XYZ file of C-alpha atoms in Angstrom:
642
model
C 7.518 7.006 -7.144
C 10.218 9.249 -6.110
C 8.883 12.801 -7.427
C 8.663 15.555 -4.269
C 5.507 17.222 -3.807
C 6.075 20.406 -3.176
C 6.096 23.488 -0.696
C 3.265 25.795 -1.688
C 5.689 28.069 -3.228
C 6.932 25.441 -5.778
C 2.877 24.902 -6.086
C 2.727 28.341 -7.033
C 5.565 27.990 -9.451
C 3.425 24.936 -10.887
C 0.837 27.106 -12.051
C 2.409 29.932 -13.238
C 3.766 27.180 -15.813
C -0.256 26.619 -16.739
C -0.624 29.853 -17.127
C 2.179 29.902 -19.661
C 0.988 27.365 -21.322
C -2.557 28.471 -21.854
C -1.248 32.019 -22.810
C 0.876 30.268 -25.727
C -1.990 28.286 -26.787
C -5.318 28.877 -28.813
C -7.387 26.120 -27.496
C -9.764 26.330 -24.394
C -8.776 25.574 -20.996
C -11.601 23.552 -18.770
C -10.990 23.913 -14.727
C -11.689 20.814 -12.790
C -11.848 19.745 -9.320
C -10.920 16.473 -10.231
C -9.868 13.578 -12.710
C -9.694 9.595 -13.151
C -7.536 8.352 -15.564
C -7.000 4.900 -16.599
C -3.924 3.666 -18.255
C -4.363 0.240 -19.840
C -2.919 -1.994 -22.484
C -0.801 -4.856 -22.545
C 1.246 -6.346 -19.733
C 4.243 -5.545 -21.975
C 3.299 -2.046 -23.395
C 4.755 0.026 -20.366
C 1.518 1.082 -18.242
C 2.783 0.952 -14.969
C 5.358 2.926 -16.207
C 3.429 5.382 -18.124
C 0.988 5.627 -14.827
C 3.861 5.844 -12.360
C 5.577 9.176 -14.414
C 2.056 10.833 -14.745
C 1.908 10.208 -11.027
C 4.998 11.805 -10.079
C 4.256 14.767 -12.495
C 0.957 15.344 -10.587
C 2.389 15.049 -7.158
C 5.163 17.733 -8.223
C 2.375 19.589 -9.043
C 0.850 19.396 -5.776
C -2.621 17.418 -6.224
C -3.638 15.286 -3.956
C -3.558 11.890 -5.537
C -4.575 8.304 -5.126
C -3.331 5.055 -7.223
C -4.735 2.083 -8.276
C -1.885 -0.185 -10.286
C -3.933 -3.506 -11.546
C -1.425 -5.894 -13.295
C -1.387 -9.971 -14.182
C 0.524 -12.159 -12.434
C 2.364 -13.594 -15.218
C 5.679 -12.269 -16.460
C 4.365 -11.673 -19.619
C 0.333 -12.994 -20.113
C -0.474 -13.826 -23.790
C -0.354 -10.422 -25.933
C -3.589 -9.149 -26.631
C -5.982 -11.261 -25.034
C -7.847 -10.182 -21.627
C -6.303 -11.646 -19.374
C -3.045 -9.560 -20.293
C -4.091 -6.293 -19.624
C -2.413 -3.988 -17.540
C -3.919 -1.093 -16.244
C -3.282 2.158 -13.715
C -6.313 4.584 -12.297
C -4.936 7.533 -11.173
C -7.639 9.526 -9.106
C -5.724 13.754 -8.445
C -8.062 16.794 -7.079
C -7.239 20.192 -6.105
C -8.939 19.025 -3.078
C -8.477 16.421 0.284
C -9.449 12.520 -1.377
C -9.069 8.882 0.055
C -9.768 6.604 -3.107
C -8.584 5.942 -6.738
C -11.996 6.765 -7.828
C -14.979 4.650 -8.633
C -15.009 5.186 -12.392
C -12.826 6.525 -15.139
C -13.404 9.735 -16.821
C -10.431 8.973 -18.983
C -9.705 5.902 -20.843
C -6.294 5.442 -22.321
C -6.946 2.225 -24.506
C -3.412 0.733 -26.314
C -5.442 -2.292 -27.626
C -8.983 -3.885 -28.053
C -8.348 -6.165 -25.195
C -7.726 -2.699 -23.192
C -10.697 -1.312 -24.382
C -12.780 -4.036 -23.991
C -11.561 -5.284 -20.294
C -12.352 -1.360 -19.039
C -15.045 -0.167 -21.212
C -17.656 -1.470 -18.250
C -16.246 0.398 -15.933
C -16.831 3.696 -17.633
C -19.737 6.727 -17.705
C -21.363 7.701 -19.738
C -19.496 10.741 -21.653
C -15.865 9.630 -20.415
C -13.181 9.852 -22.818
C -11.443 6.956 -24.341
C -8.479 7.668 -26.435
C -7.744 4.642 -28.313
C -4.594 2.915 -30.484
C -6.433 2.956 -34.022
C -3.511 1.129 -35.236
C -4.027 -1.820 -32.802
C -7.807 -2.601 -33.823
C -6.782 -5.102 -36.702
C -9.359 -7.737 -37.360
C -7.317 -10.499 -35.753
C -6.892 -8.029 -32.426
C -10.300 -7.559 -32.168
C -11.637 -11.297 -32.987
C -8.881 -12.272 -30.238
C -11.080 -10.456 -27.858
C -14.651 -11.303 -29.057
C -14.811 -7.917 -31.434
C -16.876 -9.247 -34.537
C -17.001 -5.593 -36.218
C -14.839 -2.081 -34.143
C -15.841 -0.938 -31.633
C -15.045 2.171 -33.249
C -17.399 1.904 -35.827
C -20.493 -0.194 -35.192
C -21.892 2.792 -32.791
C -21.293 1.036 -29.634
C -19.391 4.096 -28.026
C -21.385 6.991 -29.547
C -22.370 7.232 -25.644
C -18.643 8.454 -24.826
C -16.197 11.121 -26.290
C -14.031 9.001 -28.904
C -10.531 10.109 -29.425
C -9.235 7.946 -31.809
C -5.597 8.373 -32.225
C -2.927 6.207 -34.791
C -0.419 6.512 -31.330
C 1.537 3.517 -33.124
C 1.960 5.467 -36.164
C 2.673 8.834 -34.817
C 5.377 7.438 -32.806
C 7.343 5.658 -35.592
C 6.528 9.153 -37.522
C 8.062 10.989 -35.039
C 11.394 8.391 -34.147
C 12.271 8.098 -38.257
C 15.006 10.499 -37.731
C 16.338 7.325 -34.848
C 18.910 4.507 -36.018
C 15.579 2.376 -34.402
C 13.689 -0.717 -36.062
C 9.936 -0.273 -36.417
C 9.654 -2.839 -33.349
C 12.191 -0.895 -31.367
C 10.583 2.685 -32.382
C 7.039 1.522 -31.181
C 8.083 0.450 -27.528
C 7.848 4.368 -27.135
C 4.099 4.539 -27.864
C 3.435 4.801 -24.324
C 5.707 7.877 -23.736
C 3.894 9.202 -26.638
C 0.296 8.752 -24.759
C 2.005 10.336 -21.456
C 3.078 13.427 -23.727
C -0.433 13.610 -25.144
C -2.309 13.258 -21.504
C 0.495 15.551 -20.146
C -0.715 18.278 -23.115
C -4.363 17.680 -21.687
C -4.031 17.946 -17.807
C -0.758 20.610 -18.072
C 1.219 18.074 -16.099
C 5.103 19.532 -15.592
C 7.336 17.726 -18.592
C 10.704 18.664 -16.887
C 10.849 15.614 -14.460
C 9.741 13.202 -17.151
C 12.330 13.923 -19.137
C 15.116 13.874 -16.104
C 13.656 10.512 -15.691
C 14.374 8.984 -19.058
C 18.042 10.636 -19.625
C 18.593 9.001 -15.964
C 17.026 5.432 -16.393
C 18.557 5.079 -20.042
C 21.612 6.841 -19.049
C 23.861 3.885 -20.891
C 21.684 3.991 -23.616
C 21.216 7.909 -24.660
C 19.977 6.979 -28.219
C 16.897 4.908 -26.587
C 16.460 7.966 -23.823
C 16.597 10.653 -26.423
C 13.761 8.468 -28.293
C 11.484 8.538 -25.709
C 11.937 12.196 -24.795
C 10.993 12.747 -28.934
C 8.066 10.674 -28.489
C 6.695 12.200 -25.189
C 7.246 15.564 -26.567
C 5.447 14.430 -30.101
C 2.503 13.493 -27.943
C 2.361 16.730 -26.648
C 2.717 18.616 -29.497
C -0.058 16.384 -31.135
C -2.386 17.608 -28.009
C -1.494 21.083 -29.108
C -1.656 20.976 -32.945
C -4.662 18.381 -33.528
C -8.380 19.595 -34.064
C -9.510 16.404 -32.179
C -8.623 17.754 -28.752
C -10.774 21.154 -28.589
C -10.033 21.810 -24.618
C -7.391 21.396 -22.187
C -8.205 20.636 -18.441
C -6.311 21.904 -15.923
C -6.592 20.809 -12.052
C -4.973 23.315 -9.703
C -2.834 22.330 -6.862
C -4.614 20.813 -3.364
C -2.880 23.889 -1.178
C -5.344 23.511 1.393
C -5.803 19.884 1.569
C -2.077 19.585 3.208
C -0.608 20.384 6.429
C 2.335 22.830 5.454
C 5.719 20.458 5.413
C 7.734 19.246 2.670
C 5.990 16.077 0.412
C 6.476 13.552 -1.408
C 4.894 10.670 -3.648
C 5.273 7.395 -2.006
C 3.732 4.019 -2.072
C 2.658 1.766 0.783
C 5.763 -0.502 0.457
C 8.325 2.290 0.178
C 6.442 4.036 3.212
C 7.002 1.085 4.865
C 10.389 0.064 4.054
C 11.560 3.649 5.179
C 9.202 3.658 8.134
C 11.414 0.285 9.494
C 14.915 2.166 8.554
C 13.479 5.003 10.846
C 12.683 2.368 12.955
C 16.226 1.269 13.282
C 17.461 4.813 13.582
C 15.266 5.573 16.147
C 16.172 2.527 18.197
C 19.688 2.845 17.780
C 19.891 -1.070 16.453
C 20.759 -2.455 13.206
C 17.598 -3.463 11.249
C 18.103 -7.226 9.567
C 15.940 -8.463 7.305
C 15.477 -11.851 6.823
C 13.131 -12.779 3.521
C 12.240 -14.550 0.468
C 10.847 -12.751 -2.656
C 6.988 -12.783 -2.926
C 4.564 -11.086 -4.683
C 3.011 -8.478 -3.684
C 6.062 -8.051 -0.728
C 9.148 -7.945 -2.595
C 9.314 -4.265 -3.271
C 10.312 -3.723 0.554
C 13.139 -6.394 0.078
C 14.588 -4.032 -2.768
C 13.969 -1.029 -1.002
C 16.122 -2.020 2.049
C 18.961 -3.448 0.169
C 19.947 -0.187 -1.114
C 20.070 1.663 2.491
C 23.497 -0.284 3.624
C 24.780 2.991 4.991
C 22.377 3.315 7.404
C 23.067 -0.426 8.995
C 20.252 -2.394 6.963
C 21.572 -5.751 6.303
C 19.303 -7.570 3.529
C 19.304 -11.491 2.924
C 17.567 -13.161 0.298
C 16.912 -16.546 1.808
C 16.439 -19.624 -0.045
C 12.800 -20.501 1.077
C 10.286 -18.540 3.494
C 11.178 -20.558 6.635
C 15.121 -19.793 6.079
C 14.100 -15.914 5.938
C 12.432 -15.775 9.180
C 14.567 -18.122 10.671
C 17.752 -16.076 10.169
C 15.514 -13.240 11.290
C 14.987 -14.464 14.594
C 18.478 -15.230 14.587
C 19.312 -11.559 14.440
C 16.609 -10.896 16.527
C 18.568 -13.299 19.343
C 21.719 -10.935 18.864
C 20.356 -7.531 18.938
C 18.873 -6.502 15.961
C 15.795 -5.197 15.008
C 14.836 -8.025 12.861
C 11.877 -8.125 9.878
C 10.469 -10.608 7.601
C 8.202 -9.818 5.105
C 6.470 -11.627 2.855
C 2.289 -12.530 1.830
C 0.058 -15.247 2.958
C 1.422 -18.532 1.191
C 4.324 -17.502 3.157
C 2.989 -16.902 6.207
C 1.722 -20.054 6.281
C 5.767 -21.274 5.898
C 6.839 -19.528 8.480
C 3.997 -19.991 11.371
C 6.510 -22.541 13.434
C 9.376 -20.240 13.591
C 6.913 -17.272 14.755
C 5.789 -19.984 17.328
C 8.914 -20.252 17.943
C 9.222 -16.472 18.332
C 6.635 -16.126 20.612
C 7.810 -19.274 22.759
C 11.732 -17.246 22.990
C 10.152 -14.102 23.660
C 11.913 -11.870 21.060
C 11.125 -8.908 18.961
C 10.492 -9.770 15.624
C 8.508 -7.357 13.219
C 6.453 -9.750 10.441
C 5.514 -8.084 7.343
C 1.874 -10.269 5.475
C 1.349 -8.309 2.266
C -2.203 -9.753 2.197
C -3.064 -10.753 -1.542
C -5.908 -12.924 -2.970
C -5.855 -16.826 -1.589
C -5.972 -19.606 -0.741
C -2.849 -21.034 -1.983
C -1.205 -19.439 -4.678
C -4.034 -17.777 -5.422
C -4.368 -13.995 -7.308
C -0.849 -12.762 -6.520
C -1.427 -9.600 -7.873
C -4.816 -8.795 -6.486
C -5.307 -7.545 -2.905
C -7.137 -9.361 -0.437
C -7.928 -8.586 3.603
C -8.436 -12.473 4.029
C -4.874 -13.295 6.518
C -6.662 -11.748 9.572
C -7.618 -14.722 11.495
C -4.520 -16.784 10.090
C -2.252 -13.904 11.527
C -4.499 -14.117 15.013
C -4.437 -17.600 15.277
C -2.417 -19.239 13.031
C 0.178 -21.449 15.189
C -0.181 -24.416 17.148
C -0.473 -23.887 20.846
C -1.696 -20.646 22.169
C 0.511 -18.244 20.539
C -0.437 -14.577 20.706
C 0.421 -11.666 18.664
C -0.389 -8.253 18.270
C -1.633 -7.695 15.317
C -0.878 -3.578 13.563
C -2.554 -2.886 10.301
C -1.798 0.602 8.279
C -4.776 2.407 6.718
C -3.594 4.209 3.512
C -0.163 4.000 1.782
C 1.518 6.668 3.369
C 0.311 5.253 6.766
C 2.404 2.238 6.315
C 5.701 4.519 7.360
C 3.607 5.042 11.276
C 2.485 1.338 11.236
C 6.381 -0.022 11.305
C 6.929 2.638 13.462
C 4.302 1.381 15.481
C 4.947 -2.331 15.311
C 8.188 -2.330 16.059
C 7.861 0.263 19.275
C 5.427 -3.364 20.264
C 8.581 -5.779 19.317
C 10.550 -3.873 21.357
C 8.828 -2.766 24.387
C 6.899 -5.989 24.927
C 9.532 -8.982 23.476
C 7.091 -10.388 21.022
C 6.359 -10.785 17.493
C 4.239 -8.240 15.852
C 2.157 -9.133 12.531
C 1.800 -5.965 10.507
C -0.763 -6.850 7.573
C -0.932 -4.349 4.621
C -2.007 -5.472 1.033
C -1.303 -5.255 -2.472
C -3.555 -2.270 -2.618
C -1.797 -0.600 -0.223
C 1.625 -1.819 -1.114
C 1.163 -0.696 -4.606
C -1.020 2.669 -4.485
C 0.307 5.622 -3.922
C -0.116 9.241 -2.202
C 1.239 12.220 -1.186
C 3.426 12.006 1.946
C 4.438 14.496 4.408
C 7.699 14.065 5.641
C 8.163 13.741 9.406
C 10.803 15.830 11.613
C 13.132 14.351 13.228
C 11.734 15.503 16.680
C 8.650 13.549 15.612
C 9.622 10.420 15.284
C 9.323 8.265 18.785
C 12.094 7.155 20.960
C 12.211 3.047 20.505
C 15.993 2.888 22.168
C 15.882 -0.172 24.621
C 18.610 -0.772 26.899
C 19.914 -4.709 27.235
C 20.618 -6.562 30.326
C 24.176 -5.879 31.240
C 24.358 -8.238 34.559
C 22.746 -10.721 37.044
C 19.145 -9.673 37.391
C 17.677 -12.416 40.374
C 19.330 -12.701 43.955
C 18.937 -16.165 45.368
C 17.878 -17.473 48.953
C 21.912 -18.341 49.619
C 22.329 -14.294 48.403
C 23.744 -15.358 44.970
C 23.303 -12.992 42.392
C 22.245 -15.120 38.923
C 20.909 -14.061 35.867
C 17.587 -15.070 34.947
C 16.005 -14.689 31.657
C 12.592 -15.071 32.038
C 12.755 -12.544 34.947
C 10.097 -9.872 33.979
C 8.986 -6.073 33.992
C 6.274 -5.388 36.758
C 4.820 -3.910 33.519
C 4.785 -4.744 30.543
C 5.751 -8.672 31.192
C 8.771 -8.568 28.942
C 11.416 -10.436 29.393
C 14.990 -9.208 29.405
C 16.784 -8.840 25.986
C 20.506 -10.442 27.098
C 22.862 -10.229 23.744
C 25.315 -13.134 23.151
C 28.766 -13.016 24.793
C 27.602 -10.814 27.627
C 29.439 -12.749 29.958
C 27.485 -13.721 32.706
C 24.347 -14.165 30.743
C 24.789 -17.245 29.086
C 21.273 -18.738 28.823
C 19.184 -21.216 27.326
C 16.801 -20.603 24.425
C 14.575 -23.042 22.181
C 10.868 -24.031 21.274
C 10.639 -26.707 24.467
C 8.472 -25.216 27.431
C 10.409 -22.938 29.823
C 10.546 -22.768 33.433
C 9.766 -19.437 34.639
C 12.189 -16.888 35.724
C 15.284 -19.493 35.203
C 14.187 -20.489 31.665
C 15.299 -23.604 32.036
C 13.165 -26.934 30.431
C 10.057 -27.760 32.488
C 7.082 -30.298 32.047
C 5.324 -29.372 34.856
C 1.815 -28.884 33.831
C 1.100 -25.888 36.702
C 4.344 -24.410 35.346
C 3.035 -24.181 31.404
C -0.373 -23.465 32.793
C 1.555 -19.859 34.078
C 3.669 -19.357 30.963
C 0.732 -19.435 28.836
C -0.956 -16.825 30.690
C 1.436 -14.985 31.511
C 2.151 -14.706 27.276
C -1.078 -13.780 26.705
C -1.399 -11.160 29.621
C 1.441 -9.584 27.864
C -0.111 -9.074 24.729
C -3.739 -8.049 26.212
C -1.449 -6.032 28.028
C -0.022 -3.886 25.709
C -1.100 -0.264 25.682
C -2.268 1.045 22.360
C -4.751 4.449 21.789
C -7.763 4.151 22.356
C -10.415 4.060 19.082
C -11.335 7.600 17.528
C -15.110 7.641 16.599
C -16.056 10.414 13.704
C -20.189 11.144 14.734
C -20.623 14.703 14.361
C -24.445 13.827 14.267
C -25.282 11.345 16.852
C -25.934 8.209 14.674
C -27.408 5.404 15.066
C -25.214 2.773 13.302
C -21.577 2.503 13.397
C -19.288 1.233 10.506
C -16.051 -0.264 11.743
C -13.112 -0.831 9.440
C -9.391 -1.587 9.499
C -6.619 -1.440 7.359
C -7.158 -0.370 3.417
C -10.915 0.088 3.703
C -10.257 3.208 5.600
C -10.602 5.113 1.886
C -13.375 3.856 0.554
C -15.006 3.740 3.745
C -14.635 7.129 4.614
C -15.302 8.057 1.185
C -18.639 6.769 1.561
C -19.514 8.090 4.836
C -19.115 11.622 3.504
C -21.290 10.576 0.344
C -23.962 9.711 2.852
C -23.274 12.788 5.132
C -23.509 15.017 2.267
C -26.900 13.889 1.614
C -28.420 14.011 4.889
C -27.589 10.544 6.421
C -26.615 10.310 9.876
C -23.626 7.595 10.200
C -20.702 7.599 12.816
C -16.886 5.831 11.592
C -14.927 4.464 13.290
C -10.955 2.358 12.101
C -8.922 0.434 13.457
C -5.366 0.016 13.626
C -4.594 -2.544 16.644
C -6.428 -5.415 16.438
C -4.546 -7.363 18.537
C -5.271 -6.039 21.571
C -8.093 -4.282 20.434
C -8.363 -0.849 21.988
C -9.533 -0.692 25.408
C -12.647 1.546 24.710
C -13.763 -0.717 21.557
C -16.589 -2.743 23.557
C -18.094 0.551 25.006
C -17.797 2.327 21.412
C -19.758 -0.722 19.455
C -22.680 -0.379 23.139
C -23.550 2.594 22.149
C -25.132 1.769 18.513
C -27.857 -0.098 16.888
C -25.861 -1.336 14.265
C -22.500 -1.801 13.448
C -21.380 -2.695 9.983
C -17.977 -4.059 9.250
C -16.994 -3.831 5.896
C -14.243 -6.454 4.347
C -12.225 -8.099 1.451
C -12.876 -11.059 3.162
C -16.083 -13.518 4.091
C -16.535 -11.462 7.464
C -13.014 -11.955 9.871
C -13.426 -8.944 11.608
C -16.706 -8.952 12.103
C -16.029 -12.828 13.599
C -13.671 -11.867 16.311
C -15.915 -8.622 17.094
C -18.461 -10.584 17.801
C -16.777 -13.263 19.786
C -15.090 -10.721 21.879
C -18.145 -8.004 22.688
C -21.232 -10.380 21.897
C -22.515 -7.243 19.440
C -24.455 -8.925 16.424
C -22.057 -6.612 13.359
C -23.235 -7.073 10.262
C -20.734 -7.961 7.979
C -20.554 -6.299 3.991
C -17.718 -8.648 2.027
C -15.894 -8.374 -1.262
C -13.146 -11.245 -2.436
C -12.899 -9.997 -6.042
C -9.241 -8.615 -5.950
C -10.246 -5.171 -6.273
C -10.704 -2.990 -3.507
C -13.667 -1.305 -2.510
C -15.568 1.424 -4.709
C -17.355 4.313 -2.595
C -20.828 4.224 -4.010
C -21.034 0.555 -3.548
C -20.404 1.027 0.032
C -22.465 4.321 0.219
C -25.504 2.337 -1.094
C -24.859 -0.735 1.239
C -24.497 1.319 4.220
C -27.922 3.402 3.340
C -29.969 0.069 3.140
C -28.258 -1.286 6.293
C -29.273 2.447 8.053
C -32.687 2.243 6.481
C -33.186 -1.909 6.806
């Protein structure tokens, strides 16, 4: 996802090249405000990929844009069967939009497993485009086909576009020193050449692409550059495909600035480099490789030159334990990881919590318990990132709202880890980590100032007028502690999980002693000053519907679904959830109702109500998938109307 959106100038320049295009050709041209595609075939047929280059086309283009990447978890599931299929929704408008779109109006099908795994979440009249050469009888009776699809009349409903894309690619590769095997492995680049042709995506930074990621194999990038442009000359040439659909650019849906495509992980793994920067303090990260988290582990080990030191532990608890190391000698230090590793590492961010040290701790939420659905996104880590220690161990808790949000949330959680000593849980999810949108850049001068300053020197005076240094000495306030580096001399201290004295630090068991420490820890996180909530009621509603972290899209989605048609509803999102805002009780007094929507069995909604004794209604979804707008438009009406 590394394609630049561009200034509106180079939007301009975008569609003079549609203009071009449509002058040169003889077919129709359809304006639309908007389009859902769906990529899918098998895990090993190059969807993601074929998704992720259509993406970056678009954002060059200057849509706005929204992704939905939906994978397996296996390396490679059994070809052809359902449970292999790979798909990505790409949702791009010429206007402002928050989701990946409820349902397809394009259908790219590779196989009958594709078809048949996506055909139920199409309307009426969509397109499908499907692999003719694919639907052999022992395809489709792998999937529960007894006749085609394409023939028995069971898609006369939709626009059928069936294409030999198998075929036309070997056609078009004969000229290659390529086996048939080899030859159709470019079928996909021959479907992004053909939707390319159909929604005048630019071609030039597809092609870039391939000559640069088969640059030691030009044979195998000059195939796929044939293929893609085959596809497009088939969208040009063929009598099937009477129209052409172009989307202009989303001018006014962006600030001006300079954007860019990015993903919630790459947001994120740039916003904690910025983080470093901004801090003036090496960022360490400490982690072991877990789906749906890894991506930010990559991500940082290329940025060396600007002090990022990566290190692949051998197990969750070694990851955050050298992280807290580094943490202990001045770095900014970051774990990351999902849920089964959370639970792995819950002693050392006891631990954490009991040293009083910043320590930023990345949960990729994805579907649990256990092992669970590694590839499907979940919100269901909320109460296990709240509460899950032994002892009463606070931590603020930061969650990001759409992908490009994820570069403020590290931003964010590690001003917290800094400022206040203390771990900070920052929960995204596999929806977030994987989707993409457009990004706008941030100046320099916009970034905040998270430089700290160490101790440097005795800090206590005692009654015999010694000056000592103590290391549980704290700010008036924000109750942190100071940060003293090893081999300060003078500041030699002690540090481990046993119960500290206060101010000295040193071992206590005195029960009135850890009665103050506890407090004290959580004072310091209720403590901790965060913005107050932001309610959208432009109409004076009655009922309230309260969200955090990747519902924000789908949620606000909805609202304006039910604005638009004359329902009164007010919004409101968080981001801190641990503390809550300060103004959250009085915001939730003055409704009827409050409805908290959730991929989980109602966790929010729990500590809302423990907290503010307001009776939320909860509306919960643990499929995998995230939210889809008219399902929460329709809940929210009979909630309003109940």
């Amino acid at each position: 996802m590394t394609s630049q959106v561009s200034s509106p100038a180079e939007q301009a320049d975008g569609a003079v090249v549609g203009e071009q295009r449509r002058a040169a050709g003889t077919k129709g041209v359809r304006r639309l405000d908007r389009v859902i595609i769906r990529f899918a075939g098998d895990s090993g047929d190059g969807m993601q990929l074929t998704g992720d280059r259509f993406t970056s086309e678009t954002a060059s283009f200057g849509n706005d844009l929204s992704t939905l990447p939906n994978f397996p978890a296996e390396i490679r599931a059994p070809a052809g069967t359902l449970p292999g299929v790979s798909s990505f929704q790409l949702h791009f408008a010429d206007h402002d939009i928050l989701t990946p779109g409820d349902a397809p109006n394009v259908l790219v099908a590779m196989n009958p497993a594709a078809l048949k795994a996506n055909i139920g979440d199409l309307p009426r009249g969509a397109e499908i485009i499907v692999n003719t050469d694919e639907f052999t009888k022992r395809a489709m009776q792998k999937v529960g086909y007894d006749a085609s699809p394409l023939e028995d009349g069971s898609l006369d409903g939709y626009q059928l576009h069936p294409v030999p894309l198998t075929t036309l690619t070997v056609e078009a590769l004969k000229e290659f020193d390529l086996s048939r095997k080899e030859a159709e492995r470019s079928k996909n680049m021959f479907a992004l050449g053909l939707l390319s042709w159909m929604y005048h995506r630019p071609t030039e930074g597809t092609e870039k692409f391939l000559r640069s990621k088969f640059a030691k194999k030009p044979d195998i990038a000059a195939a796929n550059i044939a293929a893609f442009r085959a596809g497009w000359n088939f969208g040009e040439t063929t009598e099937d495909f009477a129209v052409s659909y172009e989307v202009a650019p989303a001018a006014k849906a962006f600030p001006v600035g300079t954007y860019r495509n990015i993903s919630g992980n790459l947001a994120l793994a740039y916003g904690l480099v910025a983080a470093s920067r901004q801090a003036d303090l090496p960022l360490f990260l400490g982690s072991y490789p877990i789906t749906p988290a890894s991506d930010i582990l990559h991500e940082l080990s290329k940025h060396k030159n600007f002090g990022v030191r990566t290190f692949q532990a051998e197990d969750e608890i070694a990851g955050i334990g050298a992280a807290l190391g580094a943490a202990f000698g001045g770095s900014l230090a970051v774990t990351t990881t999902s849920g089964p590793g959370v639970a792995l590492k819950s002693e050392t961010i006891g631990l954490a919590v009991s040293l009083e040290l910043p320590l930023v701790v990345v949960d990729i939420q994805r579907g649990g318990p256990s092992t669970g659905l590694p590839t499907k996104t979940e919100q269901a880590d909320l109460l296990q990132a709240m509460y899950g220690r032994n002892g009463e161990a606070p931590v603020p808790v930061v969650a990001p709202c759409t992908p490009a949000d994820c570069f403020d949330a590290a931003l964010e959680a590690a001003r917290i880890a800094l400022t206040y000593r203390t771990p900070v849980f920052l929960l995204s999810d596999g929806y977030l980590a994987n989707g993409s949108e457009p990004w706008r850049i941030p100046e320099l001068e916009e970034l905040p100032d998270l430089r700290v300053q160490f101790a440097q020197g005795p800090n206590h005076t005692l009654a015999d007028g010694t000056e000592v240094f103590w290391p549980y000495k704290r700010d008036a306030r924000t109750l942190a502690r100071p940060w003293a580096i090893p081999g300060t001399p003078g500041l030699e201290h002690r540090i481990g999980g046993i119960e500290k004295q206060d101010g000295t630090g040193n071992i206590s068991y005195d029960p009135a002693n850890h009665d103050f420490m506890v407090r004290t820890r959580q004072a310091k996180v209720d403590g901790i000053e965060v913005p107050d909530i932001e309610v959208d009621d432009p109409d004076q509603a009655r009922t309230l519907v309260l969200g955090w972290g990747s519902t924000y899209g789908p949620i606000t989605a909805a609202v304006r679904r039910l604005r638009a048609g004359g329902t009164a509803i007010a919004q409101a999102h968080l981001r801190h959830i641990n503390p809550f805002p300060k103004n959250l009780g009085a915001v939730l007094a003055r409704y009827d109702k409050v409805v908290v929507p959730e991929m989980n069995l109602g966790q929010l909604a729990t500590l809302v109500r423990a907290k503010y004794l307001v009776d939320a209604h909860s509306y919960n979804q643990v499929n995998g998938m995230p939210f889809k707008a008219e399902q929460l438009a329709t809940a929210l009406k009979e909630t309003i109307d109940g």
